[in-house]
Amino acid sequence: MRFSFFLREALGSIRRNWVMTMAAVITVFISTAILGAVLVTDRNLDRGATSLKNRVTIEVFIKDEAGPEGQQALEQKIAAMPEVKSFTYISKDDALERFKERYGDRIVDNLPINPLPASFEIQVNDADQVEVVAQRFFDDPNVDNDKGTTNGVQYAQATVRKMLGTINLVEKVMWVVTGVFGVAAVMLISTTVRLSIFARRREIEIMRLVGATNWFIRWPFVLEGFMTGLVGAVLAALAVWGSNWTIFNWIKSTDLDYLSIEIYPLWLQAGTWPLGMLFTLALLGAVLGSVGSIFAMRRYLRV
Amino acid sequence: MIVFEDVTKIYDPDVVGLQNFTCHIGKGDFAFLVGASGSGKSTLIKLVLKELEPDEGRILVAGRNLNTLSRRKVPLLRRNIGCVFQDFKLLPTKTVYENVAYALEVVGEPRRSIRRKVPEILSLVGLSDKVNSLPHEISGGEQQRVSVARAFVNHPPLLLADEPTGNIDPDTAIGIMQLLVRINRTGTTVLVATHDRAMVDRMRRRVLQLDNGRLIRDERRGGYDHPVEAEPLLQEV
């Protein structure tokens, strides 16, 4: 088909109906900006959750009486566990050093002996495995348990796991909210397009009377929707990315920097979804715009 | 060119559009379709364009059987039928030139040939000086001439006109009719639905008279050989 004719038709129509076009652009802008914001938030929550999970460590304290044999036995036991990602041995001296760092030299200097036990710090692959792994040391004779307790094994308790659960839930809720917003966006866009097409239904009727095929009539409208959606979405992507960037830099400059948020890539990214913010939203906006036009035109194109 | 065989179209509920209508309009004919409002003239035109489907009977237009013509082929049928309407039906946002050119764009005419044909037809209808005007900037008679130009620019074998002079003054109307006659002389079949009595009188062409969806008169030479006063159509009015 003759693309240039359709393009001229679409551009002419955008120019003539610029108020309607603005309305559509704003609609697309708002809808896709919401999605963009969700993408950024989700990415950072994910990151937060991952770093929390990484901090889920099990500390196993070794009895002083266990000696090097006991330490080796424990080390072999830990190394054999498939759930364990990594582990470090902290000697009595290391422990004392740490203690010094945290509480200062004065207390330590006054101690006649080093009361701190040696220990293993164990990272597991999955936060859910913490409990299971920890339990295996409860009855170990080399572990520094007080009689009748399991206080020789320290690990992240319910709080951390609850936090992780909360993040998980928040993520799920956000996707549901995105879904709802997505449906609302489709409806908003199709209403906007339908209004603009309703205003031109006589034109469509005339086109049909002079023998235009449905696709001949449709193409300019689809192109118009495509361009409208694209413009709205690109503006939204830039706005979201810009806010993301500003917040990132602001947080870095304050003492909130432990939050360590991330900037969503603008162009491309690694991972299963290769498109960055700009391309993701642009694609979405363009599809929303063109499909919205096709849907809105359906009833005027029945022969 | 147009064959209606025992065609009936009833609108819901029980409003007669056409009733057992049979007629044959040959290639190159010029025929008037007359009758009061609601007598079925517009129904007939819409049936020819396949805007409506008949309830009964067979319709052939330009060698196509409309009963079996698929929806996808309807645009192709319409490209063989030029249409002129009482309300002109021009695209309000396009200039005179673009309105006529649109009919050619639709059929995929090359741009070069569009640039040649449009000025040609616009000069034929006497609008060479209004090429870049928008429809609302020109008079009703001029708009109707644009509409005629658009209908004829493809040189369709059939031209339908639904009350072409209904919205314009009598002097201008004569000009429009003369245009239609000239188009007819090129071999195009012309069917004009009208209740412009004076015009039908003057033209003395074939007249098909409808009343409540039935064909009640079909006269070659319009039956206007005898005095106008004795004309049944006139007495009725």
Coordinates of C-alpha atoms in Angstrom, one line a residue:
Chain A
M1 CA 0.0 0.0 0.0
R2 CA 1.1 3.6 -0.3
F3 CA 2.6 4.4 3.0
S4 CA 3.3 8.0 2.3
F5 CA -0.4 8.7 1.6
F6 CA -1.4 7.0 4.9
L7 CA 1.3 8.9 6.8
R8 CA 0.2 12.2 5.3
E9 CA -3.4 11.4 6.2
A10 CA -2.4 10.5 9.8
L11 CA -0.3 13.6 10.3
G12 CA -3.0 15.8 8.8
S13 CA -5.5 14.3 11.1
I14 CA -3.3 14.8 14.2
R15 CA -2.8 18.4 13.2
R16 CA -6.6 19.0 12.8
N17 CA -7.6 17.1 15.9
W18 CA -4.7 18.2 18.1
V19 CA -6.8 18.6 21.2
M20 CA -8.0 15.0 21.0
T21 CA -4.4 14.0 20.2
M22 CA -3.2 15.8 23.3
A23 CA -5.8 14.0 25.4
A24 CA -4.7 10.7 24.0
V25 CA -1.0 11.4 24.5
I26 CA -1.6 12.4 28.2
T27 CA -3.6 9.2 28.7
V28 CA -0.9 7.1 27.4
F29 CA 1.7 9.1 29.3
I30 CA -0.1 8.5 32.6
S31 CA -0.7 4.8 32.0
T32 CA 2.8 3.9 30.9
A33 CA 4.4 6.1 33.5
I34 CA 2.6 4.1 36.2
L35 CA 3.9 0.9 34.7
G36 CA 7.4 2.4 34.5
A37 CA 7.3 3.4 38.1
V38 CA 6.2 -0.2 39.0
L39 CA 9.1 -1.6 37.0
V40 CA 11.6 0.6 38.9
T41 CA 10.1 -0.1 42.3
D42 CA 9.9 -3.8 41.6
R43 CA 13.5 -3.9 40.5
N44 CA 14.7 -2.2 43.7
L45 CA 12.5 -4.3 46.0
D46 CA 14.0 -7.3 44.3
R47 CA 17.4 -6.0 44.9
G48 CA 16.6 -5.2 48.6
A49 CA 15.2 -8.7 49.1
T50 CA 18.3 -10.3 47.5
S51 CA 20.7 -8.3 49.7
L52 CA 18.6 -9.2 52.8
K53 CA 18.7 -12.9 51.8
N54 CA 22.4 -12.7 51.4
R55 CA 22.7 -11.4 55.0
V56 CA 20.9 -14.4 56.3
T57 CA 23.9 -16.1 58.0
I58 CA 24.1 -18.9 60.5
E59 CA 26.7 -18.6 63.2
V60 CA 27.9 -21.9 64.7
F61 CA 30.1 -21.4 67.8
I62 CA 32.7 -24.0 68.5
K63 CA 33.4 -25.3 72.0
D64 CA 36.8 -24.5 73.3
E65 CA 37.2 -28.1 74.3
A66 CA 36.5 -29.4 70.8
G67 CA 40.0 -28.5 69.7
P68 CA 41.3 -28.6 66.2
E69 CA 39.8 -32.1 65.6
G70 CA 36.4 -30.8 66.5
Q71 CA 36.8 -27.8 64.3
Q72 CA 37.8 -30.0 61.4
A73 CA 34.9 -32.3 62.0
L74 CA 32.5 -29.4 61.9
E75 CA 34.2 -28.0 58.8
Q76 CA 33.8 -31.3 56.9
K77 CA 30.2 -31.5 58.0
I78 CA 29.4 -28.0 56.8
A79 CA 31.3 -28.5 53.5
A80 CA 29.2 -31.6 52.8
M81 CA 25.9 -29.8 53.0
P82 CA 24.4 -29.0 49.6
E83 CA 22.4 -26.0 50.9
V84 CA 25.5 -24.2 52.0
K85 CA 26.7 -21.5 49.6
S86 CA 29.8 -20.5 51.5
F87 CA 31.3 -20.5 55.0
T88 CA 34.1 -18.8 56.8
Y89 CA 36.0 -19.8 59.9
I90 CA 36.3 -17.2 62.5
S91 CA 39.0 -18.0 65.1
K92 CA 39.0 -16.9 68.7
D93 CA 41.5 -14.2 67.8
D94 CA 39.4 -13.0 64.9
A95 CA 36.4 -12.8 67.1
L96 CA 38.3 -10.8 69.6
E97 CA 39.4 -8.4 66.9
R98 CA 35.9 -7.9 65.8
F99 CA 34.8 -7.3 69.3
K100 CA 37.5 -4.7 69.7
E101 CA 36.4 -3.0 66.6
R102 CA 32.9 -2.8 67.8
Y103 CA 33.3 -2.0 71.5
G104 CA 36.7 -0.5 71.7
D105 CA 40.0 -1.7 73.2
R106 CA 39.4 -0.9 76.9
I107 CA 37.1 -3.7 77.7
V108 CA 39.3 -6.2 75.9
D109 CA 42.5 -5.0 77.5
N110 CA 41.0 -5.7 80.9
L111 CA 40.1 -9.3 80.1
P112 CA 42.4 -11.9 81.6
I113 CA 41.6 -14.5 78.9
N114 CA 39.8 -14.5 75.5
P115 CA 36.3 -15.6 76.4
L116 CA 35.0 -15.5 72.8
P117 CA 34.5 -18.8 71.1
A118 CA 35.7 -19.6 67.6
S119 CA 32.9 -20.0 65.0
F120 CA 31.8 -20.8 61.5
E121 CA 29.7 -18.3 59.5
I122 CA 27.6 -20.1 57.0
Q123 CA 25.7 -18.6 54.1
V124 CA 23.0 -20.8 52.6
N125 CA 21.7 -20.7 49.1
D126 CA 18.1 -19.8 50.0
A127 CA 16.7 -18.0 53.0
D128 CA 14.1 -20.7 53.4
Q129 CA 16.9 -23.3 54.1
V130 CA 18.2 -21.4 57.1
E131 CA 16.2 -23.2 59.7
V132 CA 16.9 -26.7 58.4
V133 CA 20.6 -26.2 58.2
A134 CA 20.7 -24.6 61.6
Q135 CA 18.9 -27.5 63.2
R136 CA 21.6 -29.9 62.2
F137 CA 24.0 -28.3 64.7
F138 CA 21.7 -28.3 67.7
D139 CA 22.9 -31.7 68.9
D140 CA 26.4 -31.5 67.6
P141 CA 28.9 -32.2 70.5
N142 CA 31.4 -29.8 69.1
V143 CA 29.0 -26.9 69.2
D144 CA 29.1 -24.5 72.2
N145 CA 25.6 -25.1 73.4
D146 CA 24.7 -24.4 77.0
K147 CA 23.2 -27.4 78.6
G148 CA 19.6 -28.0 77.4
T149 CA 19.7 -25.1 74.9
T150 CA 20.7 -24.5 71.4
N151 CA 22.3 -21.1 71.9
G152 CA 25.5 -22.2 70.2
V153 CA 23.7 -21.8 66.9
Q154 CA 22.7 -18.3 66.0
Y155 CA 20.7 -17.6 62.9
A156 CA 18.2 -15.1 61.5
Q157 CA 15.0 -15.6 63.2
A158 CA 11.4 -14.9 62.3
T159 CA 11.9 -11.2 61.8
V160 CA 14.1 -11.4 58.8
R161 CA 12.0 -14.1 57.3
K162 CA 8.9 -12.0 57.9
M163 CA 10.5 -9.1 56.2
L164 CA 11.3 -11.2 53.2
G165 CA 7.8 -12.5 53.2
T166 CA 6.5 -8.9 53.2
I167 CA 8.7 -7.9 50.3
N168 CA 7.4 -10.9 48.4
L169 CA 3.8 -9.9 49.2
V170 CA 4.4 -6.3 48.2
E171 CA 5.8 -7.4 44.9
K172 CA 2.8 -9.6 44.2
V173 CA 0.4 -6.8 45.2
M174 CA 2.2 -4.4 42.9
W175 CA 1.8 -6.7 39.9
V176 CA -1.9 -7.0 40.6
V177 CA -2.1 -3.2 40.9
T178 CA -0.2 -2.9 37.6
G179 CA -2.6 -5.3 36.0
V180 CA -5.6 -3.3 37.2
F181 CA -4.0 -0.1 35.9
G182 CA -3.2 -1.8 32.6
V183 CA -6.8 -2.6 32.1
A184 CA -7.8 0.9 33.1
A185 CA -5.2 2.3 30.6
V186 CA -6.6 0.2 27.8
M187 CA -10.1 1.4 28.5
L188 CA -9.0 5.0 28.8
I189 CA -7.1 4.9 25.6
S190 CA -9.8 3.1 23.7
T191 CA -12.4 5.6 25.0
T192 CA -10.2 8.5 23.8
V193 CA -9.7 7.0 20.4
R194 CA -13.4 6.1 20.2
L195 CA -14.3 9.7 20.9
S196 CA -12.1 11.0 18.2
I197 CA -13.3 8.4 15.7
F198 CA -16.9 9.1 16.7
A199 CA -16.3 12.7 15.7
R200 CA -15.2 11.5 12.3
R201 CA -17.7 8.7 11.7
R202 CA -19.2 10.7 8.7
E203 CA -15.8 10.8 7.1
I204 CA -15.5 7.0 7.5
E205 CA -19.0 6.6 6.0
I206 CA -18.0 8.7 3.0
M207 CA -14.7 6.7 2.5
R208 CA -16.7 3.5 2.5
L209 CA -19.1 4.9 -0.1
V210 CA -16.4 5.8 -2.6
G211 CA -15.2 2.2 -2.3
A212 CA -12.3 2.3 0.2
T213 CA -11.5 -1.1 1.7
N214 CA -11.6 -1.4 5.4
W215 CA -7.8 -1.5 5.7
F216 CA -7.5 1.6 3.5
I217 CA -9.6 3.5 5.9
R218 CA -8.0 1.9 8.9
W219 CA -4.3 2.5 8.2
P220 CA -4.3 6.3 8.8
F221 CA -6.1 5.8 12.1
V222 CA -3.8 3.0 13.1
L223 CA -0.8 5.1 12.3
E224 CA -2.3 8.0 14.2
G225 CA -2.8 5.7 17.2
F226 CA 0.7 4.3 16.8
M227 CA 2.3 7.8 16.8
T228 CA 0.2 9.1 19.7
G229 CA 1.0 6.0 21.8
L230 CA 4.6 6.2 21.0
V231 CA 5.0 9.9 21.9
G232 CA 3.1 9.5 25.2
A233 CA 5.1 6.4 26.1
V234 CA 8.5 7.9 25.2
L235 CA 7.7 11.0 27.3
A236 CA 6.7 8.7 30.2
A237 CA 9.8 6.6 29.9
L238 CA 12.0 9.8 30.0
A239 CA 10.0 11.1 33.0
V240 CA 10.2 7.9 35.0
W241 CA 13.9 7.3 34.2
G242 CA 14.6 11.0 35.0
S243 CA 12.9 10.7 38.4
N244 CA 14.7 7.4 39.0
W245 CA 18.0 9.1 38.3
T246 CA 17.3 12.1 40.5
I247 CA 16.2 9.9 43.4
F248 CA 19.3 7.7 43.0
N249 CA 21.6 10.7 43.1
W250 CA 19.8 12.3 46.0
I251 CA 20.0 9.1 48.1
K252 CA 23.6 8.7 47.3
S253 CA 24.3 12.2 48.6
T254 CA 22.5 11.6 51.9
D255 CA 23.2 9.2 54.7
L256 CA 20.4 7.0 53.4
D257 CA 22.9 5.5 51.0
Y258 CA 22.6 2.1 52.6
L259 CA 19.3 1.8 50.7
S260 CA 21.5 1.5 47.6
I261 CA 18.8 1.9 45.0
E262 CA 19.4 1.1 41.4
I263 CA 18.8 3.0 38.1
Y264 CA 16.6 1.0 35.7
P265 CA 18.5 0.9 32.4
L266 CA 17.2 3.3 29.8
W267 CA 18.1 1.4 26.6
L268 CA 18.9 -2.2 27.0
Q269 CA 19.6 -4.6 29.8
A270 CA 20.8 -8.0 30.5
G271 CA 18.4 -10.7 31.6
T272 CA 15.3 -12.4 30.2
W273 CA 13.7 -9.1 29.2
P274 CA 16.4 -7.4 27.1
L275 CA 14.6 -4.0 26.7
G276 CA 15.3 -1.1 28.9
M277 CA 12.8 1.5 30.1
L278 CA 12.6 3.5 26.9
F279 CA 12.1 0.6 24.6
T280 CA 9.7 -1.3 26.9
L281 CA 7.4 1.6 27.4
A282 CA 7.6 2.8 23.7
L283 CA 6.7 -0.7 22.6
L284 CA 3.8 -0.8 25.0
G285 CA 2.5 2.7 24.1
A286 CA 2.7 2.0 20.3
V287 CA 0.9 -1.3 20.7
L288 CA -1.8 0.3 23.0
G289 CA -2.3 3.1 20.5
S290 CA -2.6 1.1 17.4
V291 CA -4.7 -1.7 18.9
G292 CA -6.9 0.8 20.6
S293 CA -7.6 2.4 17.2
I294 CA -8.4 -0.8 15.6
F295 CA -10.8 -1.7 18.3
A296 CA -12.5 1.6 18.5
M297 CA -13.1 1.6 14.7
R298 CA -14.7 -1.8 14.6
R299 CA -18.3 -0.7 14.7
Y300 CA -17.9 1.9 12.0
L301 CA -16.4 -0.5 9.5
R302 CA -19.2 -3.1 9.4
V303 CA -20.1 -3.2 5.8
Chain B
M1 CA -26.6 -2.6 -15.8
I2 CA -29.0 -2.9 -13.0
V3 CA -31.5 -5.8 -12.7
F4 CA -34.0 -6.1 -9.9
E5 CA -36.0 -9.3 -9.8
D6 CA -39.0 -9.4 -7.5
V7 CA -37.0 -7.6 -4.7
T8 CA -38.7 -7.0 -1.4
K9 CA -37.2 -5.2 1.5
I10 CA -39.1 -4.7 4.8
Y11 CA -37.7 -2.7 7.6
D12 CA -38.6 -3.6 11.2
P13 CA -41.4 -3.4 12.1
D14 CA -43.5 -3.8 9.0
V15 CA -42.3 -0.7 7.2
V16 CA -42.2 -1.4 3.5
G17 CA -39.0 -0.3 1.7
L18 CA -39.5 -2.1 -1.6
Q19 CA -42.2 -4.6 -2.5
N20 CA -41.9 -7.1 -5.3
F21 CA -39.9 -4.7 -7.3
T22 CA -38.8 -5.7 -10.7
C23 CA -37.0 -3.6 -13.2
H24 CA -34.2 -3.6 -15.7
I25 CA -31.9 -0.6 -16.4
G26 CA -29.7 -1.2 -19.4
K27 CA -26.2 -0.1 -20.1
G28 CA -26.1 3.6 -21.1
D29 CA -29.6 4.4 -19.8
F30 CA -30.6 7.6 -18.1
A31 CA -33.4 7.0 -15.8
F32 CA -35.3 9.0 -13.2
L33 CA -36.6 7.4 -10.0
V34 CA -39.6 9.5 -8.7
G35 CA -42.0 9.2 -5.9
A36 CA -42.9 10.8 -2.6
S37 CA -40.7 10.7 0.4
G38 CA -40.7 7.2 1.9
S39 CA -41.7 5.6 -1.4
G40 CA -38.6 3.5 -1.6
K41 CA -36.2 5.6 -3.7
S42 CA -33.4 5.7 -1.1
T43 CA -34.0 2.0 -0.3
L44 CA -33.4 1.2 -3.9
I45 CA -30.2 3.2 -4.1
K46 CA -28.9 1.6 -0.9
L47 CA -29.7 -1.9 -2.2
V48 CA -27.7 -1.1 -5.4
L49 CA -24.7 -0.1 -3.2
K50 CA -25.2 -3.1 -1.0
E51 CA -25.6 -0.9 2.0
L52 CA -28.7 -2.9 2.6
E53 CA -29.5 -6.6 2.0
P54 CA -32.8 -7.5 0.3
D55 CA -35.2 -9.8 2.2
E56 CA -36.3 -11.5 -1.1
G57 CA -35.4 -11.3 -4.7
R58 CA -32.3 -11.0 -6.8
I59 CA -30.2 -8.0 -7.6
L60 CA -27.6 -7.8 -10.3
V61 CA -25.4 -4.7 -10.6
A62 CA -22.7 -4.3 -13.3
G63 CA -22.7 -8.0 -13.9
R64 CA -22.3 -8.9 -10.2
N65 CA -24.9 -10.8 -8.2
L66 CA -25.2 -8.8 -5.0
N67 CA -26.9 -11.7 -3.2
T68 CA -23.8 -13.7 -3.3
L69 CA -21.2 -10.9 -3.3
S70 CA -19.0 -11.3 -0.3
R71 CA -18.6 -8.4 2.1
R72 CA -14.9 -8.1 1.3
K73 CA -15.8 -7.5 -2.3
V74 CA -18.2 -4.7 -1.6
P75 CA -15.6 -1.9 -1.9
L76 CA -14.8 -3.3 -5.4
L77 CA -18.5 -3.0 -6.3
R78 CA -18.6 0.6 -5.0
R79 CA -15.6 1.6 -7.1
N80 CA -17.8 0.8 -10.1
I81 CA -20.5 3.0 -8.9
G82 CA -20.2 6.8 -8.7
C83 CA -22.4 8.4 -6.1
V84 CA -23.9 11.8 -5.7
F85 CA -26.0 12.7 -2.7
Q86 CA -28.3 15.5 -1.6
D87 CA -25.9 16.4 1.2
F88 CA -22.9 16.2 -1.1
K89 CA -21.0 14.0 1.4
L90 CA -17.7 15.7 0.9
L91 CA -14.8 15.1 3.3
P92 CA -15.0 18.4 5.3
T93 CA -11.3 18.5 6.1
K94 CA -10.1 18.0 2.6
T95 CA -9.8 20.5 -0.2
V96 CA -11.8 20.2 -3.4
Y97 CA -8.7 18.7 -5.1
E98 CA -8.1 16.2 -2.3
N99 CA -11.8 15.2 -2.2
V100 CA -11.7 14.2 -5.8
A101 CA -8.2 12.7 -5.5
Y102 CA -9.4 10.5 -2.7
A103 CA -11.6 8.4 -5.0
L104 CA -8.5 7.7 -7.0
E105 CA -6.2 7.0 -4.0
V106 CA -8.7 4.4 -2.9
V107 CA -8.3 2.4 -6.1
G108 CA -4.5 2.7 -5.9
E109 CA -4.1 5.1 -8.9
P110 CA -0.5 6.2 -9.4
R111 CA 0.2 9.7 -8.2
R112 CA 1.2 10.9 -11.7
S113 CA -2.2 9.9 -13.1
I114 CA -4.0 11.5 -10.1
R115 CA -2.2 14.8 -10.8
R116 CA -3.4 14.6 -14.4
K117 CA -7.0 13.4 -13.9
V118 CA -8.1 15.6 -11.0
P119 CA -7.6 19.0 -12.7
E120 CA -9.1 17.5 -15.9
I121 CA -12.3 16.5 -14.2
L122 CA -12.5 19.7 -12.2
S123 CA -12.2 21.8 -15.3
L124 CA -15.0 19.6 -16.8
V125 CA -17.3 20.6 -13.9
G126 CA -16.1 24.2 -14.1
L127 CA -14.2 24.4 -10.8
S128 CA -10.7 24.9 -11.9
D129 CA -10.5 28.1 -9.8
K130 CA -11.6 26.4 -6.5
V131 CA -9.1 23.6 -6.5
N132 CA -7.7 24.5 -3.0
S133 CA -10.9 25.6 -1.4
L134 CA -12.4 23.6 1.5
P135 CA -16.1 22.4 1.0
H136 CA -17.4 25.0 3.5
E137 CA -15.8 27.8 1.6
I138 CA -17.8 27.2 -1.6
S139 CA -21.5 27.3 -2.5
G140 CA -23.9 24.4 -2.4
G141 CA -24.0 24.1 -6.2
E142 CA -20.2 24.1 -6.3
Q143 CA -20.1 21.4 -3.7
Q144 CA -22.4 19.3 -5.7
R145 CA -20.2 19.7 -8.7
V146 CA -17.2 18.5 -6.7
S147 CA -19.3 15.6 -5.6
V148 CA -20.2 14.8 -9.3
A149 CA -16.5 15.2 -10.2
R150 CA -15.6 12.7 -7.5
A151 CA -18.2 10.3 -8.6
F152 CA -17.1 10.4 -12.2
V153 CA -13.3 10.7 -12.0
N154 CA -13.0 6.9 -12.1
H155 CA -15.3 6.7 -15.1
P156 CA -17.5 4.2 -13.5
P157 CA -20.0 2.3 -15.6
L158 CA -22.8 3.4 -13.3
L159 CA -23.6 6.7 -11.6
L160 CA -26.2 7.0 -8.9
A161 CA -27.6 10.3 -7.8
D162 CA -29.9 10.6 -4.7
E163 CA -31.7 13.9 -4.8
P164 CA -28.7 15.7 -6.4
T165 CA -30.6 18.9 -6.8
G166 CA -32.5 18.8 -3.5
N167 CA -30.3 21.3 -1.7
I168 CA -29.6 23.8 -4.5
D169 CA -31.4 26.5 -6.3
P170 CA -33.2 25.7 -9.7
D171 CA -30.7 27.5 -11.9
T172 CA -27.7 25.7 -10.4
A173 CA -29.7 22.5 -10.5
I174 CA -29.9 22.7 -14.3
G175 CA -26.2 22.9 -14.5
I176 CA -25.9 19.8 -12.4
M177 CA -28.4 17.9 -14.6
Q178 CA -26.5 19.0 -17.7
L179 CA -23.4 17.5 -16.2
L180 CA -25.2 14.3 -15.5
V181 CA -26.4 14.2 -19.1
R182 CA -22.9 14.8 -20.4
I183 CA -21.6 12.0 -18.2
N184 CA -24.4 9.8 -19.6
R185 CA -23.3 10.5 -23.2
T186 CA -19.9 8.9 -22.4
G187 CA -21.8 5.7 -22.0
T188 CA -22.2 5.7 -18.2
T189 CA -25.6 4.5 -16.9
V190 CA -27.2 7.2 -14.8
L191 CA -29.9 6.7 -12.3
V192 CA -31.3 9.8 -10.6
A193 CA -33.7 9.6 -7.6
T194 CA -35.6 12.9 -7.3
H195 CA -38.8 14.6 -6.6
D196 CA -37.8 17.7 -8.6
R197 CA -40.9 17.6 -10.8
A198 CA -39.8 20.5 -13.1
M199 CA -36.5 18.8 -13.8
V200 CA -38.1 15.5 -14.8
D201 CA -40.5 17.4 -17.0
R202 CA -37.9 19.2 -18.8
M203 CA -35.5 16.2 -19.3
R204 CA -38.1 13.7 -20.8
R205 CA -36.2 10.6 -19.9
R206 CA -37.2 7.2 -18.7
V207 CA -39.2 7.5 -15.5
L208 CA -39.7 4.9 -12.9
Q209 CA -42.3 5.9 -10.4
L210 CA -42.5 4.3 -6.9
D211 CA -45.3 4.4 -4.5
N212 CA -45.1 2.7 -1.1
G213 CA -42.3 0.5 -2.3
R214 CA -44.1 -0.6 -5.5
L215 CA -43.3 0.2 -9.1
I216 CA -46.4 1.9 -10.4
R217 CA -45.1 3.4 -13.6
D218 CA -42.2 2.7 -16.0
E219 CA -42.2 5.0 -19.0
R220 CA -39.7 5.3 -21.7
R221 CA -39.4 9.0 -22.6
G222 CA -41.0 9.8 -19.3
G223 CA -44.5 9.8 -20.6
Y224 CA -44.2 13.5 -21.0
D225 CA -45.3 13.4 -24.6
H226 CA -48.8 14.5 -23.6
P227 CA -49.4 17.8 -21.9
V228 CA -47.8 18.3 -18.6
E229 CA -51.1 19.1 -16.9
A230 CA -52.4 15.6 -17.7
E231 CA -49.3 14.0 -16.1
P232 CA -50.4 11.7 -13.3
L233 CA -47.4 12.6 -11.2
L234 CA -48.2 16.2 -11.4
Q235 CA -51.9 15.8 -10.6
E236 CA -50.9 13.9 -7.6
V237 CA -48.7 16.7 -6.2

